[in-house]
Each structure stands twice: as C-alpha cells, then as structure tokens.
Amino acid sequence: MGKFPADFLWGGATAANQYEGAYDVDGKGLSVQDVRPKGGIPANAGDLNPLITDKPTADNLKLEGIDFYHRYKEDIALFAEMGFKVYRTSIAWSRIFPNGDETEPNEAGLKFYDDLFDELAKYNIEPLVTLSHYETPLHLARQYNGWANRDLIGFYERYVRTVFTRYKDKVNYWLTFNEINSVLHAPFMSGGIATPVEELSKQDLYQAVHHELVASALATKIGHEINPDFKIGCMVLAMPTYPMTPKPEDVLAAREFENQNYLFSDIHARGKYPAYMNRFFKENDIEIQFAPGDKELMSEHTVDFVSFSYYMSVVAAHDPESYSSGLGNVLGGLQNPYLTASEWGWQVDPIGLRLVLNAFYDRYQLPLFIVENGLGAKDVLVDGPDGPTVEDDYRIDYLKRHLQQVGEAIEDGVELWGYTTWGCIDLVSASTAQMSKRYGFIYVDRNDDGTGTLARYKKKSFDWYKEVIATNGGKLYED
Ligand code: BG6
C-alpha cells in the first residue's frame, strides 16, 4: 500500500491519427496514416509497401477515428470523472503545417489544440504531448522521402518551435517522437520513408535514425529556450529481451536484440552514440553522416526524462529458426513458453514491466514515465443497470497485475513520474487498423466495417480505474 508517490501522474494516452478523425477538416493536410491500406500493418511484418498516392484510403477507419475532434469536451469530461491527473495525446503535425514544408502555420489547427488544452485545464489535467506520433505529413513522405532526408530536421524544427511557442503556458510535458526506435521496423509509418522496405539500405535507414535523433535534440534545445520549465522526454518502445536458454550464445543474442532498442534511449539520455554500435556499423558498412554541430547538439541537449510504451517482453536465440515466433505491433521475437498471450498474440508479462523500469533507471538515473500499457481485447457490449456496458474483468486483471509490478519497481527505488494507459478511450488500432481491438475504459460504438453511432459507454474498468486513482494505487492491493 501507498507505494505510489503523492504527486504520481495517473492518466490515459491516445494519438491524434487514431482517434481525432476530421482528417480533412479546418485545413488539415493528409498524413502518412491517411493513405495506408486500411491504415494498418500486418503484425510483425515490418511495414507494408506504402501506396504513395495522394488519396486517402476509402475504408481507412482512421479518417473518421472516433470523431474526437468534435467530441473532445464530452470525452475529457469522462477522463476528468475518472480523476485523470495527466492526459497524453499528440498534435497532428499536418493540422499545423498541412504539407509540412510551409513557412506559415494553419491557424485553425493551432486553435483546435488551444481549445483542447483549455478544456483539460478546466479539470486540472496536465497535457502530455507527443510531437510526432506516426503521423508525418504525407507531402514530406512523397516529396522528400521522410526522415531519410535531412531537410526534415528543418521542417520539424519550424513545427516544434511553432507549437512550443503557442502552448508554452499550457503544456509542460513533451515527447519528441513516439516509439522512435520503431523506425527500424516500420519505416513508412514511423518515419514517413517512402522507399519500400525491401529496397531500403541499412545505410539510409540508420541515416534516417540519425536525422530523427538530431531533430529530437534540437527540439529539446528549442523547448528549453522557450520555456526552461518544460519537461522534454524521449519515448521508446520498450521490450525486455530474455534469452531462450542459458546458453551463452542465446544470452548474447538477447543482448544484441536489446541493444538495437537501447541505442535510442542511450543517445537521448547520454548524448552520444554508444560504443556497441561501432562494431554494428562497421560490419554493416554503415557510415553515419554527421553535419557540423550534430555531436554538440546531441551531447548538450539530453532529455529530462525517459518515457516508454510497454506491452510485452520478447525472447531471442542465436538460432531463432528453431523456435516459433511471437507477435507484436512492430517488433516480434520468439514465443515464451512461460507466458500467455492476448487475443492478438501479444505476450502478457507484468514482471517484464518491473524489469524494464529497473533497467532504464539503473542505466540513466533519470525520471521515467510509462506512457503506454494496456490490453487490446474484443469487448462485448451488454445491458447494465445504468445502460450498455462491458464486463471487462480481463482488462482490470491485466492492468492490476502490471500496476502491482509498477509498485514493486517504485519500492525497488525507481523514480517514476506517471502512468498513462494506452487507448483510455477505444480508438483505431495502429497495427491492425481495427476498432475491435479495444483498449479503453470507455467503449465507443464503432465497428470494423465503419458502422456505429459513435456513442460512448463506460466499461466496468472505468469505475475500477477511478478508484485506483482516488486511492493513489491503494485499490490495487485490495482483495
Ligand atoms: C504503440 C503505439 O506501438 O502501440 C500506438 O504507440 C498503438 O500508436 C499501440 O496503438 C497499440 O498497438 P495496436 O496496434 O494494438 O494499436
């Protein structure tokens, strides 16, 4: 009991492209999400060869999302009713700079986020804002090949300067890129890189990574200049990696898999490329092109905190072909015989979360923030005493077991600022583009075929999470 600090930031997380809808309203430009086939990627298969058209995909559920754009007041009232202290969302870059390379921003887009942050302020909910969450303006992908092109740094700089300046008194917590390490596995969705995956060289891919890392350091610098009180963090997809056996070769394979993820948080937190990458770059004929000033920028503007998503752990082996693969949104790994999996094959591992928290804290001694965690499941709407609801005991069980491990990590000594569950209101899945993969405390009446009234209903987990927050975690230790 009472493991969570008194000022712990409890809340929920979303992303503009998965729930705002209104994809062409008030001057918004298209983003890479709007043209993706049904908006999804097959689990564990990297990225689809993007259809680089300028036409939104007709059956793409993300175009309408859950119409948060027009219903944000109703939804924020529900978040407030649960007692949220923090609310994570992203700014859709293409609402502010519709093509990405304009010199002047779109006022209507800026106004929408002003209104949104004002609404949150009414309830004393802190916004936690992701600057780029899988929604690069489409024009930057088609015209420049996304982050493979160094010009993106300048466009991003203009965008972040604009929003930092505009919201400097409304937003305190910022994340530069969502799951920045995912660009290695989903270059189009994550980095707006139009080159088909099979033609993309490692040289170009890691150069794109470098551009994003430089841009992230630049954003940290600019943000602190605009408001020295800003808390600016990186955001990575975290995955503890277990060796399949105690065989040293498997342990090494697990370490190498993990290093590909650590690369990103290491640079953000330590300000330089880790030594273990030298060999990888050499063996893969990669030579990162540094522009004058890149090194200094990265070393002088490290992040204030490290944030991450956590859904699953993975297993690695030196001979992976001998085992069955696991599933994940952008990263897979092998199946762990000791774990069960969600309906989408994501391995459920609460202790993995404690391990990740300890590993990051031990490595960086920086405050941490869990900005995504949750269970995607098929929910069934039933009649309840107060109207339609979902008896989602499986979700409560998942969150409870994970949060208990968060409590353990805090007891271990980890400094953790907060926890936002993913998809606190049902939204469109990033990897499968389904509505039926639901994470929320709030059910949204929309189906995979696009039908539905968009009405909102509280699930059983709504009241449960409300009590968890009200008791500052005490509820987790009842029963
Ligand atoms: C994370 C992303 O990878 O996982 C989110 O940051 C995404 O955008 C979440 O929605 C859950 O994945 P999915 O594929 O179930 O929506």
PDB file of C-alpha atoms in Angstrom, residues 165-346:
ATOM      1  CA  THR A 165       5.734  28.995 -28.542  1.00  0.00           C
ATOM      2  CA  ARG A 166       1.980  28.798 -28.892  1.00  0.00           C
ATOM      3  CA  TYR A 167       1.411  26.438 -25.954  1.00  0.00           C
ATOM      4  CA  LYS A 168       4.268  27.479 -23.686  1.00  0.00           C
ATOM      5  CA  ASP A 169       1.878  28.353 -20.881  1.00  0.00           C
ATOM      6  CA  LYS A 170      -0.495  25.437 -21.434  1.00  0.00           C
ATOM      7  CA  VAL A 171       1.709  22.369 -21.789  1.00  0.00           C
ATOM      8  CA  ASN A 172       4.587  21.326 -19.523  1.00  0.00           C
ATOM      9  CA  TYR A 173       5.337  17.763 -20.635  1.00  0.00           C
ATOM     10  CA  TRP A 174       6.503  16.950 -24.168  1.00  0.00           C
ATOM     11  CA  LEU A 175       7.672  13.847 -26.040  1.00  0.00           C
ATOM     12  CA  THR A 176       9.662  14.366 -29.216  1.00  0.00           C
ATOM     13  CA  PHE A 177       8.814  11.184 -31.194  1.00  0.00           C
ATOM     14  CA  ASN A 178       6.525   8.287 -30.412  1.00  0.00           C
ATOM     15  CA  GLU A 179       8.408   4.971 -30.171  1.00  0.00           C
ATOM     16  CA  ILE A 180      11.349   6.452 -32.028  1.00  0.00           C
ATOM     17  CA  ASN A 181      13.020   3.026 -32.294  1.00  0.00           C
ATOM     18  CA  SER A 182      10.104   1.692 -34.372  1.00  0.00           C
ATOM     19  CA  VAL A 183      11.501   3.411 -37.470  1.00  0.00           C
ATOM     20  CA  LEU A 184      13.857   0.439 -37.797  1.00  0.00           C
ATOM     21  CA  HIS A 185      10.871  -1.869 -38.240  1.00  0.00           C
ATOM     22  CA  ALA A 186       8.142   0.303 -39.771  1.00  0.00           C
ATOM     23  CA  PRO A 187       9.995   2.993 -41.727  1.00  0.00           C
ATOM     24  CA  PHE A 188       6.947   4.354 -43.544  1.00  0.00           C
ATOM     25  CA  MET A 189       4.541   4.534 -40.630  1.00  0.00           C
ATOM     26  CA  SER A 190       7.141   5.704 -38.150  1.00  0.00           C
ATOM     27  CA  GLY A 191       9.455   7.778 -40.316  1.00  0.00           C
ATOM     28  CA  GLY A 192       7.485   8.661 -43.451  1.00  0.00           C
ATOM     29  CA  ILE A 193      10.155   6.863 -45.513  1.00  0.00           C
ATOM     30  CA  ALA A 194       8.591   6.030 -48.856  1.00  0.00           C
ATOM     31  CA  THR A 195      11.281   3.659 -50.122  1.00  0.00           C
ATOM     32  CA  PRO A 196       9.814   0.156 -49.928  1.00  0.00           C
ATOM     33  CA  VAL A 197      11.311  -1.813 -47.044  1.00  0.00           C
ATOM     34  CA  GLU A 198      13.000  -4.375 -49.280  1.00  0.00           C
ATOM     35  CA  GLU A 199      14.836  -1.631 -51.176  1.00  0.00           C
ATOM     36  CA  LEU A 200      15.811   0.441 -48.166  1.00  0.00           C
ATOM     37  CA  SER A 201      19.523   0.102 -47.382  1.00  0.00           C
ATOM     38  CA  LYS A 202      20.776  -0.078 -43.829  1.00  0.00           C
ATOM     39  CA  GLN A 203      22.876   2.962 -44.563  1.00  0.00           C
ATOM     40  CA  ASP A 204      19.797   5.017 -45.459  1.00  0.00           C
ATOM     41  CA  LEU A 205      17.774   3.634 -42.589  1.00  0.00           C
ATOM     42  CA  TYR A 206      20.358   4.450 -39.919  1.00  0.00           C
ATOM     43  CA  GLN A 207      20.979   7.822 -41.504  1.00  0.00           C
ATOM     44  CA  ALA A 208      17.234   8.490 -41.098  1.00  0.00           C
ATOM     45  CA  VAL A 209      17.562   7.430 -37.467  1.00  0.00           C
ATOM     46  CA  HIS A 210      20.371   9.944 -37.086  1.00  0.00           C
ATOM     47  CA  HIS A 211      18.214  12.715 -38.537  1.00  0.00           C
ATOM     48  CA  GLU A 212      15.450  11.954 -36.045  1.00  0.00           C
ATOM     49  CA  LEU A 213      17.897  11.865 -33.154  1.00  0.00           C
ATOM     50  CA  VAL A 214      19.378  15.210 -34.154  1.00  0.00           C
ATOM     51  CA  ALA A 215      15.865  16.647 -34.524  1.00  0.00           C
ATOM     52  CA  SER A 216      14.935  15.346 -31.094  1.00  0.00           C
ATOM     53  CA  ALA A 217      17.974  17.017 -29.503  1.00  0.00           C
ATOM     54  CA  LEU A 218      17.173  20.217 -31.383  1.00  0.00           C
ATOM     55  CA  ALA A 219      13.585  20.130 -30.104  1.00  0.00           C
ATOM     56  CA  THR A 220      14.887  19.677 -26.561  1.00  0.00           C
ATOM     57  CA  LYS A 221      17.161  22.678 -27.010  1.00  0.00           C
ATOM     58  CA  ILE A 222      14.453  24.906 -28.515  1.00  0.00           C
ATOM     59  CA  GLY A 223      11.853  23.825 -25.958  1.00  0.00           C
ATOM     60  CA  HIS A 224      14.099  24.699 -23.039  1.00  0.00           C
ATOM     61  CA  GLU A 225      14.899  28.069 -24.595  1.00  0.00           C
ATOM     62  CA  ILE A 226      11.208  28.868 -24.995  1.00  0.00           C
ATOM     63  CA  ASN A 227      10.256  27.679 -21.532  1.00  0.00           C
ATOM     64  CA  PRO A 228      13.004  26.481 -19.197  1.00  0.00           C
ATOM     65  CA  ASP A 229      10.360  24.690 -17.128  1.00  0.00           C
ATOM     66  CA  PHE A 230       9.366  22.374 -19.962  1.00  0.00           C
ATOM     67  CA  LYS A 231       9.952  18.702 -19.235  1.00  0.00           C
ATOM     68  CA  ILE A 232      11.013  17.129 -22.503  1.00  0.00           C
ATOM     69  CA  GLY A 233      11.382  13.387 -22.854  1.00  0.00           C
ATOM     70  CA  CYS A 234      12.161  10.722 -25.387  1.00  0.00           C
ATOM     71  CA  MET A 235       9.723   7.878 -25.998  1.00  0.00           C
ATOM     72  CA  VAL A 236      10.776   4.362 -26.908  1.00  0.00           C
ATOM     73  CA  LEU A 237       9.057   1.049 -27.454  1.00  0.00           C
ATOM     74  CA  ALA A 238      10.422  -0.975 -24.543  1.00  0.00           C
ATOM     75  CA  MET A 239      10.860  -4.712 -24.631  1.00  0.00           C
ATOM     76  CA  PRO A 240      12.846  -6.680 -22.114  1.00  0.00           C
ATOM     77  CA  THR A 241      14.518  -9.463 -24.036  1.00  0.00           C
ATOM     78  CA  TYR A 242      15.080 -12.852 -22.459  1.00  0.00           C
ATOM     79  CA  PRO A 243      17.473 -15.471 -23.805  1.00  0.00           C
ATOM     80  CA  MET A 244      15.657 -18.636 -24.908  1.00  0.00           C
ATOM     81  CA  THR A 245      18.119 -20.732 -22.868  1.00  0.00           C
ATOM     82  CA  PRO A 246      21.064 -20.010 -20.551  1.00  0.00           C
ATOM     83  CA  LYS A 247      23.347 -20.907 -23.463  1.00  0.00           C
ATOM     84  CA  PRO A 248      25.854 -18.008 -23.720  1.00  0.00           C
ATOM     85  CA  GLU A 249      25.084 -17.714 -27.448  1.00  0.00           C
ATOM     86  CA  ASP A 250      21.416 -17.082 -26.621  1.00  0.00           C
ATOM     87  CA  VAL A 251      22.306 -14.577 -23.915  1.00  0.00           C
ATOM     88  CA  LEU A 252      24.423 -12.734 -26.449  1.00  0.00           C
ATOM     89  CA  ALA A 253      21.585 -12.794 -28.988  1.00  0.00           C
ATOM     90  CA  ALA A 254      19.238 -11.282 -26.385  1.00  0.00           C
ATOM     91  CA  ARG A 255      21.749  -8.569 -25.612  1.00  0.00           C
ATOM     92  CA  GLU A 256      22.223  -7.717 -29.272  1.00  0.00           C
ATOM     93  CA  PHE A 257      18.449  -7.524 -29.797  1.00  0.00           C
ATOM     94  CA  GLU A 258      18.134  -5.223 -26.806  1.00  0.00           C
ATOM     95  CA  ASN A 259      20.992  -3.002 -27.942  1.00  0.00           C
ATOM     96  CA  GLN A 260      19.062  -2.116 -31.068  1.00  0.00           C
ATOM     97  CA  ASN A 261      16.454  -0.576 -28.767  1.00  0.00           C
ATOM     98  CA  TYR A 262      18.858   0.862 -26.208  1.00  0.00           C
ATOM     99  CA  LEU A 263      20.592   2.749 -28.986  1.00  0.00           C
ATOM    100  CA  PHE A 264      17.754   5.293 -28.959  1.00  0.00           C
ATOM    101  CA  SER A 265      17.374   5.886 -25.233  1.00  0.00           C
ATOM    102  CA  ASP A 266      21.169   5.801 -24.778  1.00  0.00           C
ATOM    103  CA  ILE A 267      21.651   8.668 -27.201  1.00  0.00           C
ATOM    104  CA  HIS A 268      18.768  10.680 -25.754  1.00  0.00           C
ATOM    105  CA  ALA A 269      19.926  10.222 -22.179  1.00  0.00           C
ATOM    106  CA  ARG A 270      23.709  10.112 -22.571  1.00  0.00           C
ATOM    107  CA  GLY A 271      24.121  12.388 -25.557  1.00  0.00           C
ATOM    108  CA  LYS A 272      26.301  10.176 -27.744  1.00  0.00           C
ATOM    109  CA  TYR A 273      26.310   7.025 -29.805  1.00  0.00           C
ATOM    110  CA  PRO A 274      27.035   4.006 -27.625  1.00  0.00           C
ATOM    111  CA  ALA A 275      30.293   2.144 -28.267  1.00  0.00           C
ATOM    112  CA  TYR A 276      28.466  -1.113 -29.071  1.00  0.00           C
ATOM    113  CA  MET A 277      27.164   0.490 -32.282  1.00  0.00           C
ATOM    114  CA  ASN A 278      30.662   0.977 -33.705  1.00  0.00           C
ATOM    115  CA  ARG A 279      31.019  -2.675 -34.485  1.00  0.00           C
ATOM    116  CA  PHE A 280      27.467  -2.976 -35.819  1.00  0.00           C
ATOM    117  CA  PHE A 281      28.021  -0.017 -38.131  1.00  0.00           C
ATOM    118  CA  LYS A 282      31.376  -1.378 -39.304  1.00  0.00           C
ATOM    119  CA  GLU A 283      30.047  -4.854 -40.011  1.00  0.00           C
ATOM    120  CA  ASN A 284      27.082  -3.473 -41.911  1.00  0.00           C
ATOM    121  CA  ASP A 285      29.017  -0.883 -43.929  1.00  0.00           C
ATOM    122  CA  ILE A 286      27.159   1.975 -42.324  1.00  0.00           C
ATOM    123  CA  GLU A 287      28.789   5.337 -42.005  1.00  0.00           C
ATOM    124  CA  ILE A 288      26.601   7.929 -40.346  1.00  0.00           C
ATOM    125  CA  GLN A 289      26.989  11.357 -41.890  1.00  0.00           C
ATOM    126  CA  PHE A 290      27.282  13.963 -39.151  1.00  0.00           C
ATOM    127  CA  ALA A 291      26.735  17.604 -40.085  1.00  0.00           C
ATOM    128  CA  PRO A 292      28.841  20.185 -38.243  1.00  0.00           C
ATOM    129  CA  GLY A 293      27.276  20.728 -34.828  1.00  0.00           C
ATOM    130  CA  ASP A 294      25.349  17.429 -34.625  1.00  0.00           C
ATOM    131  CA  LYS A 295      27.640  15.935 -31.985  1.00  0.00           C
ATOM    132  CA  GLU A 296      27.498  19.015 -29.755  1.00  0.00           C
ATOM    133  CA  LEU A 297      23.737  19.320 -30.134  1.00  0.00           C
ATOM    134  CA  MET A 298      23.217  15.737 -29.047  1.00  0.00           C
ATOM    135  CA  SER A 299      25.600  15.916 -26.128  1.00  0.00           C
ATOM    136  CA  GLU A 300      24.383  19.278 -24.817  1.00  0.00           C
ATOM    137  CA  HIS A 301      20.643  18.662 -25.094  1.00  0.00           C
ATOM    138  CA  THR A 302      19.827  15.388 -23.469  1.00  0.00           C
ATOM    139  CA  VAL A 303      16.318  14.649 -22.237  1.00  0.00           C
ATOM    140  CA  ASP A 304      14.748  15.478 -18.873  1.00  0.00           C
ATOM    141  CA  PHE A 305      13.097  12.074 -18.604  1.00  0.00           C
ATOM    142  CA  VAL A 306      12.763   8.772 -20.388  1.00  0.00           C
ATOM    143  CA  SER A 307       9.309   7.544 -21.350  1.00  0.00           C
ATOM    144  CA  PHE A 308       8.264   4.306 -22.957  1.00  0.00           C
ATOM    145  CA  SER A 309       5.455   2.042 -24.055  1.00  0.00           C
ATOM    146  CA  TYR A 310       5.318  -1.433 -22.601  1.00  0.00           C
ATOM    147  CA  TYR A 311       3.139  -4.243 -23.881  1.00  0.00           C
ATOM    148  CA  MET A 312       5.284  -7.345 -23.839  1.00  0.00           C
ATOM    149  CA  SER A 313       8.653  -8.951 -23.373  1.00  0.00           C
ATOM    150  CA  VAL A 314      10.320 -10.967 -26.112  1.00  0.00           C
ATOM    151  CA  VAL A 315      12.683 -13.902 -26.361  1.00  0.00           C
ATOM    152  CA  ALA A 316      15.801 -14.138 -28.510  1.00  0.00           C
ATOM    153  CA  ALA A 317      18.010 -17.043 -29.522  1.00  0.00           C
ATOM    154  CA  HIS A 318      21.101 -17.400 -31.667  1.00  0.00           C
ATOM    155  CA  ASP A 319      19.179 -19.898 -33.820  1.00  0.00           C
ATOM    156  CA  PRO A 320      15.712 -18.306 -33.936  1.00  0.00           C
ATOM    157  CA  GLU A 321      14.573 -20.521 -36.798  1.00  0.00           C
ATOM    158  CA  SER A 322      14.404 -23.423 -34.313  1.00  0.00           C
ATOM    159  CA  TYR A 323      11.524 -21.778 -32.414  1.00  0.00           C
ATOM    160  CA  SER A 324       8.083 -20.289 -33.057  1.00  0.00           C
ATOM    161  CA  SER A 325       7.750 -16.554 -33.441  1.00  0.00           C
ATOM    162  CA  GLY A 326       5.722 -14.331 -31.157  1.00  0.00           C
ATOM    163  CA  LEU A 327       3.584 -11.456 -32.368  1.00  0.00           C
ATOM    164  CA  GLY A 328       3.806  -7.754 -31.697  1.00  0.00           C
ATOM    165  CA  ASN A 329       2.809  -4.431 -33.187  1.00  0.00           C
ATOM    166  CA  VAL A 330       6.150  -3.606 -34.733  1.00  0.00           C
ATOM    167  CA  LEU A 331       8.575  -5.993 -33.067  1.00  0.00           C
ATOM    168  CA  GLY A 332       8.190  -9.714 -32.599  1.00  0.00           C
ATOM    169  CA  GLY A 333      10.713 -12.039 -31.036  1.00  0.00           C
ATOM    170  CA  LEU A 334      10.131 -15.666 -30.142  1.00  0.00           C
ATOM    171  CA  GLN A 335       7.351 -17.285 -28.143  1.00  0.00           C
ATOM    172  CA  ASN A 336       7.948 -17.555 -24.428  1.00  0.00           C
ATOM    173  CA  PRO A 337       6.636 -20.913 -23.155  1.00  0.00           C
ATOM    174  CA  TYR A 338       6.041 -19.440 -19.686  1.00  0.00           C
ATOM    175  CA  LEU A 339       3.679 -16.679 -20.752  1.00  0.00           C
ATOM    176  CA  THR A 340       0.147 -16.479 -22.044  1.00  0.00           C
ATOM    177  CA  ALA A 341      -0.774 -14.110 -24.844  1.00  0.00           C
ATOM    178  CA  SER A 342      -3.574 -11.680 -25.708  1.00  0.00           C
ATOM    179  CA  GLU A 343      -6.114 -12.453 -28.433  1.00  0.00           C
ATOM    180  CA  TRP A 344      -3.673 -10.792 -30.838  1.00  0.00           C
ATOM    181  CA  GLY A 345      -0.756 -12.929 -29.671  1.00  0.00           C
ATOM    182  CA  TRP A 346       0.983 -10.264 -27.573  1.00  0.00           C
TER     183      TRP A 346
END
